[in-house]
PDB file of C-alpha atoms in Angstrom:
ATOM      1  CA  MET A   1     -46.189 -87.089  12.798  1.00  0.00           C
ATOM      2  CA  PHE A   2     -42.920 -88.385  14.243  1.00  0.00           C
ATOM      3  CA  ALA A   3     -44.280 -87.874  17.760  1.00  0.00           C
ATOM      4  CA  ARG A   4     -47.492 -89.824  16.943  1.00  0.00           C
ATOM      5  CA  ILE A   5     -45.440 -92.793  15.764  1.00  0.00           C
ATOM      6  CA  ILE A   6     -43.498 -92.802  19.016  1.00  0.00           C
ATOM      7  CA  VAL A   7     -46.731 -92.672  21.065  1.00  0.00           C
ATOM      8  CA  ALA A   8     -48.180 -95.587  19.099  1.00  0.00           C
ATOM      9  CA  LEU A   9     -45.003 -97.588  19.499  1.00  0.00           C
ATOM     10  CA  SER A  10     -44.924 -96.785  23.217  1.00  0.00           C
ATOM     11  CA  MET A  11     -48.451 -98.153  23.586  1.00  0.00           C
ATOM     12  CA  LEU A  12     -47.424-101.363  21.818  1.00  0.00           C
ATOM     13  CA  THR A  13     -44.428-101.793  24.078  1.00  0.00           C
ATOM     14  CA  ALA A  14     -46.525-101.481  27.222  1.00  0.00           C
ATOM     15  CA  CYS A  15     -46.997-105.234  27.204  1.00  0.00           C
ATOM     16  CA  THR A  16     -45.166-107.013  29.987  1.00  0.00           C
ATOM     17  CA  GLU A  17     -44.841-110.474  28.394  1.00  0.00           C
ATOM     18  CA  PRO A  18     -41.296-111.443  27.351  1.00  0.00           C
ATOM     19  CA  ASN A  19     -40.967-111.178  23.603  1.00  0.00           C
ATOM     20  CA  PRO A  20     -37.612-110.738  21.771  1.00  0.00           C
ATOM     21  CA  GLY A  21     -39.282-108.834  18.905  1.00  0.00           C
ATOM     22  CA  LEU A  22     -41.003-106.552  21.393  1.00  0.00           C
ATOM     23  CA  ASP A  23     -37.710-105.929  23.229  1.00  0.00           C
ATOM     24  CA  GLU A  24     -36.101-104.879  19.970  1.00  0.00           C
ATOM     25  CA  LEU A  25     -39.078-102.619  19.295  1.00  0.00           C
ATOM     26  CA  ARG A  26     -38.715-101.063  22.782  1.00  0.00           C
ATOM     27  CA  THR A  27     -35.021-100.396  22.072  1.00  0.00           C
ATOM     28  CA  ARG A  28     -35.917 -98.717  18.781  1.00  0.00           C
ATOM     29  CA  VAL A  29     -38.608 -96.624  20.453  1.00  0.00           C
ATOM     30  CA  ALA A  30     -36.122 -95.506  23.124  1.00  0.00           C
ATOM     31  CA  ALA A  31     -33.644 -94.563  20.388  1.00  0.00           C
ATOM     32  CA  LEU A  32     -36.341 -92.661  18.495  1.00  0.00           C
ATOM     33  CA  GLU A  33     -37.371 -90.826  21.663  1.00  0.00           C
ATOM     34  CA  SER A  34     -33.752 -89.852  22.228  1.00  0.00           C
ATOM     35  CA  GLN A  35     -33.474 -88.647  18.633  1.00  0.00           C
ATOM     36  CA  LEU A  36     -36.694 -86.654  19.017  1.00  0.00           C
ATOM     37  CA  LYS A  37     -35.392 -84.962  22.171  1.00  0.00           C
ATOM     38  CA  GLN A  38     -32.108 -84.127  20.399  1.00  0.00           C
ATOM     39  CA  ALA A  39     -34.056 -82.807  17.391  1.00  0.00           C
ATOM     40  CA  GLN A  40     -36.085 -80.554  19.717  1.00  0.00           C
ATOM     41  CA  VAL A  41     -32.873 -79.246  21.289  1.00  0.00           C
ATOM     42  CA  ASP A  42     -31.435 -78.673  17.812  1.00  0.00           C
ATOM     43  CA  ILE A  43     -34.591 -76.836  16.726  1.00  0.00           C
ATOM     44  CA  GLU A  44     -34.357 -74.514  19.729  1.00  0.00           C
ATOM     45  CA  ALA A  45     -30.689 -73.848  18.980  1.00  0.00           C
ATOM     46  CA  LEU A  46     -31.531 -73.110  15.333  1.00  0.00           C
ATOM     47  CA  LYS A  47     -34.283 -70.719  16.444  1.00  0.00           C
ATOM     48  CA  GLY A  48     -31.673 -68.841  18.489  1.00  0.00           C
ATOM     49  CA  GLU A  49     -29.251 -68.779  15.553  1.00  0.00           C
ATOM     50  CA  LEU A  50     -32.029 -67.569  13.242  1.00  0.00           C
ATOM     51  CA  GLU A  51     -32.862 -64.739  15.618  1.00  0.00           C
ATOM     52  CA  GLY A  52     -29.162 -63.875  15.790  1.00  0.00           C
ATOM     53  CA  ALA A  53     -28.969 -63.913  11.984  1.00  0.00           C
ATOM     54  CA  ARG A  54     -32.008 -61.613  11.770  1.00  0.00           C
ATOM     55  CA  THR A  55     -30.378 -59.230  14.232  1.00  0.00           C
ATOM     56  CA  LEU A  56     -27.108 -59.332  12.265  1.00  0.00           C
ATOM     57  CA  SER A  57     -28.995 -58.797   9.000  1.00  0.00           C
ATOM     58  CA  LYS A  58     -30.713 -55.724  10.458  1.00  0.00           C
ATOM     59  CA  LEU A  59     -27.371 -54.418  11.725  1.00  0.00           C
ATOM     60  CA  LEU A  60     -25.760 -54.924   8.315  1.00  0.00           C
ATOM     61  CA  GLN A  61     -28.650 -53.059   6.671  1.00  0.00           C
ATOM     62  CA  ASP A  62     -28.174 -50.198   9.133  1.00  0.00           C
ATOM     63  CA  LEU A  63     -24.468 -50.084   8.303  1.00  0.00           C
ATOM     64  CA  GLY A  64     -25.229 -49.871   4.591  1.00  0.00           C
ATOM     65  CA  GLY A  65     -22.158 -50.229   2.387  1.00  0.00           C
ATOM     66  CA  ALA A  66     -19.756 -50.345   5.304  1.00  0.00           C
ATOM     67  CA  VAL A  67     -19.519 -54.144   5.216  1.00  0.00           C
ATOM     68  CA  THR A  68     -17.533 -56.090   2.635  1.00  0.00           C
ATOM     69  CA  ALA A  69     -16.385 -59.678   2.482  1.00  0.00           C
ATOM     70  CA  GLU A  70     -12.885 -58.411   3.340  1.00  0.00           C
ATOM     71  CA  THR A  71     -14.233 -56.715   6.469  1.00  0.00           C
ATOM     72  CA  LEU A  72     -15.979 -59.889   7.590  1.00  0.00           C
ATOM     73  CA  ARG A  73     -12.733 -61.889   7.200  1.00  0.00           C
ATOM     74  CA  GLN A  74     -11.021 -59.575   9.701  1.00  0.00           C
ATOM     75  CA  PRO A  75     -12.563 -59.914  13.170  1.00  0.00           C
ATOM     76  CA  ASP A  76     -11.034 -56.640  14.423  1.00  0.00           C
ATOM     77  CA  ALA A  77     -12.314 -54.804  11.379  1.00  0.00           C
ATOM     78  CA  ALA A  78     -15.800 -56.250  11.782  1.00  0.00           C
ATOM     79  CA  MET A  79     -15.825 -55.291  15.460  1.00  0.00           C
ATOM     80  CA  ASP A  80     -14.867 -51.720  14.544  1.00  0.00           C
ATOM     81  CA  LEU A  81     -18.150 -51.480  12.663  1.00  0.00           C
ATOM     82  CA  LEU A  82     -20.010 -52.414  15.823  1.00  0.00           C
ATOM     83  CA  ASP A  83     -18.284 -49.858  18.075  1.00  0.00           C
ATOM     84  CA  GLU A  84     -20.761 -47.584  19.837  1.00  0.00           C
ATOM     85  CA  PRO A  85     -21.020 -44.689  19.965  1.00  0.00           C
ATOM     86  CA  PRO A  86     -19.663 -44.072  16.457  1.00  0.00           C
ATOM     87  CA  GLU A  87     -17.657 -40.966  17.417  1.00  0.00           C
ATOM     88  CA  THR A  88     -15.900 -41.692  20.679  1.00  0.00           C
ATOM     89  CA  ALA A  89     -12.532 -39.950  20.423  1.00  0.00           C
ATOM     90  CA  THR A  90     -11.588 -37.209  17.981  1.00  0.00           C
ATOM     91  CA  GLU A  91      -8.071 -36.313  19.204  1.00  0.00           C
ATOM     92  CA  PHE A  92      -5.176 -38.618  18.364  1.00  0.00           C
ATOM     93  CA  SER A  93      -1.404 -38.569  18.550  1.00  0.00           C
ATOM     94  CA  VAL A  94       0.785 -40.338  15.989  1.00  0.00           C
ATOM     95  CA  ALA A  95       4.558 -40.572  15.704  1.00  0.00           C
ATOM     96  CA  ARG A  96       6.029 -38.854  12.663  1.00  0.00           C
ATOM     97  CA  THR A  97       7.913 -42.056  11.777  1.00  0.00           C
ATOM     98  CA  LEU A  98       4.617 -43.944  11.503  1.00  0.00           C
ATOM     99  CA  LEU A  99       3.257 -41.363   9.079  1.00  0.00           C
ATOM    100  CA  ALA A 100       6.266 -41.984   6.849  1.00  0.00           C
ATOM    101  CA  GLU A 101       5.108 -45.588   6.328  1.00  0.00           C
ATOM    102  CA  ASP A 102       3.124 -46.512   3.225  1.00  0.00           C
ATOM    103  CA  LEU A 103      -0.386 -45.709   4.481  1.00  0.00           C
ATOM    104  CA  LEU A 104      -1.943 -46.901   1.223  1.00  0.00           C
ATOM    105  CA  ARG A 105      -0.948 -50.467   2.105  1.00  0.00           C
ATOM    106  CA  GLN A 106      -2.618 -50.285   5.521  1.00  0.00           C
ATOM    107  CA  GLY A 107      -6.148 -50.079   4.184  1.00  0.00           C
ATOM    108  CA  ARG A 108      -8.213 -50.107   1.051  1.00  0.00           C
ATOM    109  CA  PHE A 109      -9.540 -46.814  -0.305  1.00  0.00           C
ATOM    110  CA  VAL A 110     -12.470 -46.828  -2.707  1.00  0.00           C
ATOM    111  CA  PRO A 111     -14.399 -43.914  -4.216  1.00  0.00           C
ATOM    112  CA  ALA A 112     -17.482 -42.848  -2.249  1.00  0.00           C
ATOM    113  CA  GLU A 113     -20.154 -41.210  -4.355  1.00  0.00           C
ATOM    114  CA  LYS A 114     -23.339 -39.359  -3.550  1.00  0.00           C
ATOM    115  CA  ASP A 115     -25.795 -38.550  -6.337  1.00  0.00           C
ATOM    116  CA  GLY A 116     -23.208 -39.722  -8.875  1.00  0.00           C
ATOM    117  CA  LYS A 117     -20.543 -37.311  -7.619  1.00  0.00           C
ATOM    118  CA  LEU A 118     -17.347 -38.269  -5.796  1.00  0.00           C
ATOM    119  CA  VAL A 119     -17.529 -37.035  -2.197  1.00  0.00           C
ATOM    120  CA  GLY A 120     -14.507 -38.802  -0.749  1.00  0.00           C
ATOM    121  CA  LEU A 121     -12.842 -42.157  -0.240  1.00  0.00           C
ATOM    122  CA  LYS A 122     -14.283 -44.992   1.822  1.00  0.00           C
ATOM    123  CA  VAL A 123     -11.719 -46.853   3.929  1.00  0.00           C
ATOM    124  CA  PHE A 124     -11.801 -50.625   4.470  1.00  0.00           C
ATOM    125  CA  GLY A 125      -9.445 -53.347   5.644  1.00  0.00           C
ATOM    126  CA  ILE A 126      -7.768 -51.264   8.351  1.00  0.00           C
ATOM    127  CA  ARG A 127      -5.514 -53.514  10.421  1.00  0.00           C
ATOM    128  CA  ALA A 128      -5.692 -53.291  14.216  1.00  0.00           C
ATOM    129  CA  ASP A 129      -1.996 -52.385  14.469  1.00  0.00           C
ATOM    130  CA  SER A 130      -1.957 -49.855  11.609  1.00  0.00           C
ATOM    131  CA  THR A 131      -1.196 -46.145  11.569  1.00  0.00           C
ATOM    132  CA  LEU A 132      -4.612 -45.521   9.993  1.00  0.00           C
ATOM    133  CA  LYS A 133      -6.246 -46.990  13.103  1.00  0.00           C
ATOM    134  CA  ALA A 134      -3.920 -44.937  15.331  1.00  0.00           C
ATOM    135  CA  MET A 135      -5.129 -41.850  13.431  1.00  0.00           C
ATOM    136  CA  GLY A 136      -8.695 -42.687  14.499  1.00  0.00           C
ATOM    137  CA  LEU A 137      -9.966 -44.085  11.216  1.00  0.00           C
ATOM    138  CA  LYS A 138     -12.337 -47.039  11.291  1.00  0.00           C
ATOM    139  CA  ASN A 139     -13.496 -49.418   8.615  1.00  0.00           C
ATOM    140  CA  GLY A 140     -16.352 -47.877   6.671  1.00  0.00           C
ATOM    141  CA  ASP A 141     -15.313 -44.262   7.337  1.00  0.00           C
ATOM    142  CA  VAL A 142     -15.527 -41.951   4.347  1.00  0.00           C
ATOM    143  CA  LEU A 143     -12.518 -39.652   4.184  1.00  0.00           C
ATOM    144  CA  LEU A 144     -13.892 -36.343   2.875  1.00  0.00           C
ATOM    145  CA  ARG A 145     -11.055 -33.825   3.396  1.00  0.00           C
ATOM    146  CA  VAL A 146      -7.467 -33.739   4.653  1.00  0.00           C
ATOM    147  CA  ASP A 147      -6.585 -30.385   6.241  1.00  0.00           C
ATOM    148  CA  GLY A 148      -9.567 -28.850   4.469  1.00  0.00           C
ATOM    149  CA  ALA A 149      -8.576 -30.096   1.010  1.00  0.00           C
ATOM    150  CA  PRO A 150     -11.271 -32.278  -0.588  1.00  0.00           C
ATOM    151  CA  LEU A 151     -10.286 -35.664  -1.943  1.00  0.00           C
ATOM    152  CA  GLU A 152     -11.102 -35.415  -5.608  1.00  0.00           C
ATOM    153  CA  SER A 153      -9.797 -38.807  -6.733  1.00  0.00           C
ATOM    154  CA  VAL A 154      -8.129 -41.988  -5.556  1.00  0.00           C
ATOM    155  CA  GLU A 155      -5.112 -40.960  -7.617  1.00  0.00           C
ATOM    156  CA  ALA A 156      -4.658 -37.770  -5.549  1.00  0.00           C
ATOM    157  CA  LEU A 157      -4.414 -39.721  -2.291  1.00  0.00           C
ATOM    158  CA  PRO A 158      -0.727 -40.807  -2.477  1.00  0.00           C
ATOM    159  CA  ALA A 159       0.514 -37.208  -2.763  1.00  0.00           C
ATOM    160  CA  ILE A 160      -1.707 -36.117   0.126  1.00  0.00           C
ATOM    161  CA  LEU A 161      -0.523 -38.978   2.343  1.00  0.00           C
ATOM    162  CA  GLN A 162       3.146 -38.401   1.485  1.00  0.00           C
ATOM    163  CA  ALA A 163       2.869 -34.814   2.733  1.00  0.00           C
ATOM    164  CA  LEU A 164       1.525 -35.818   6.167  1.00  0.00           C
ATOM    165  CA  PRO A 165       4.894 -36.475   7.919  1.00  0.00           C
ATOM    166  CA  GLN A 166       5.915 -32.828   7.372  1.00  0.00           C
ATOM    167  CA  ARG A 167       2.916 -31.527   9.326  1.00  0.00           C
ATOM    168  CA  ASP A 168       2.621 -31.040  13.080  1.00  0.00           C
ATOM    169  CA  ARG A 169      -1.155 -31.289  13.134  1.00  0.00           C
ATOM    170  CA  ILE A 170      -3.529 -33.017  10.727  1.00  0.00           C
ATOM    171  CA  SER A 171      -7.263 -32.571  10.382  1.00  0.00           C
ATOM    172  CA  LEU A 172      -9.327 -35.335   8.782  1.00  0.00           C
ATOM    173  CA  ASP A 173     -12.944 -34.590   7.931  1.00  0.00           C
ATOM    174  CA  ILE A 174     -14.773 -37.894   7.710  1.00  0.00           C
ATOM    175  CA  GLU A 175     -18.245 -39.315   7.614  1.00  0.00           C
ATOM    176  CA  ARG A 176     -18.829 -42.206  10.023  1.00  0.00           C
ATOM    177  CA  LYS A 177     -22.110 -44.057   9.777  1.00  0.00           C
ATOM    178  CA  THR A 178     -23.573 -41.058   7.906  1.00  0.00           C
ATOM    179  CA  ARG A 179     -22.463 -38.607  10.621  1.00  0.00           C
ATOM    180  CA  PRO A 180     -19.830 -35.907   9.956  1.00  0.00           C
ATOM    181  CA  LEU A 181     -16.810 -35.999  12.232  1.00  0.00           C
ATOM    182  CA  THR A 182     -13.428 -34.254  12.376  1.00  0.00           C
ATOM    183  CA  LEU A 183     -10.404 -36.183  13.615  1.00  0.00           C
ATOM    184  CA  THR A 184      -7.440 -34.133  14.804  1.00  0.00           C
ATOM    185  CA  ILE A 185      -4.061 -35.822  14.792  1.00  0.00           C
ATOM    186  CA  THR A 186      -1.055 -34.359  16.596  1.00  0.00           C
ATOM    187  CA  VAL A 187       2.210 -35.480  15.014  1.00  0.00           C
ATOM    188  CA  THR A 188       4.885 -36.231  17.608  1.00  0.00           C
TER     189      THR A 188
END
């Protein structure tokens, strides 16, 4: 409809006789044409953004519960979710002094359940410079076992983490994007 108005106005302004009212109308038509062109550019940009949003929506569905508002506020954490392939490295080396830090403050651990039963702890909010990241953990990983011992509650986690600095080698059984994976950490 907007385009038809511009065409009609363009036909009216085709007159060549000097007329102040017609000159003003020509100026308005030119402005409307410019606005129409900008609107078309904006529409194309919005189409691209919509396609990007659809792609992101599909990706978020594929990731399931691995995305939280906290994750999206941390660009590094959000990018961790997009890393491909999901299980790149499985061997890591971490300084004993880093393991002595409060690992509970370096990420958020929430119960992960399957069929109403606790299967482990899902990890979120891992900072890029944290020991948890150095151990190979990524946002959205489900920590199933530490050195073969299942994680039976969030409350049991502090005692398990406090014992890590005394070990020379640590094995973390995790689930990453629904795939089982074992991370091996050598303590130096």
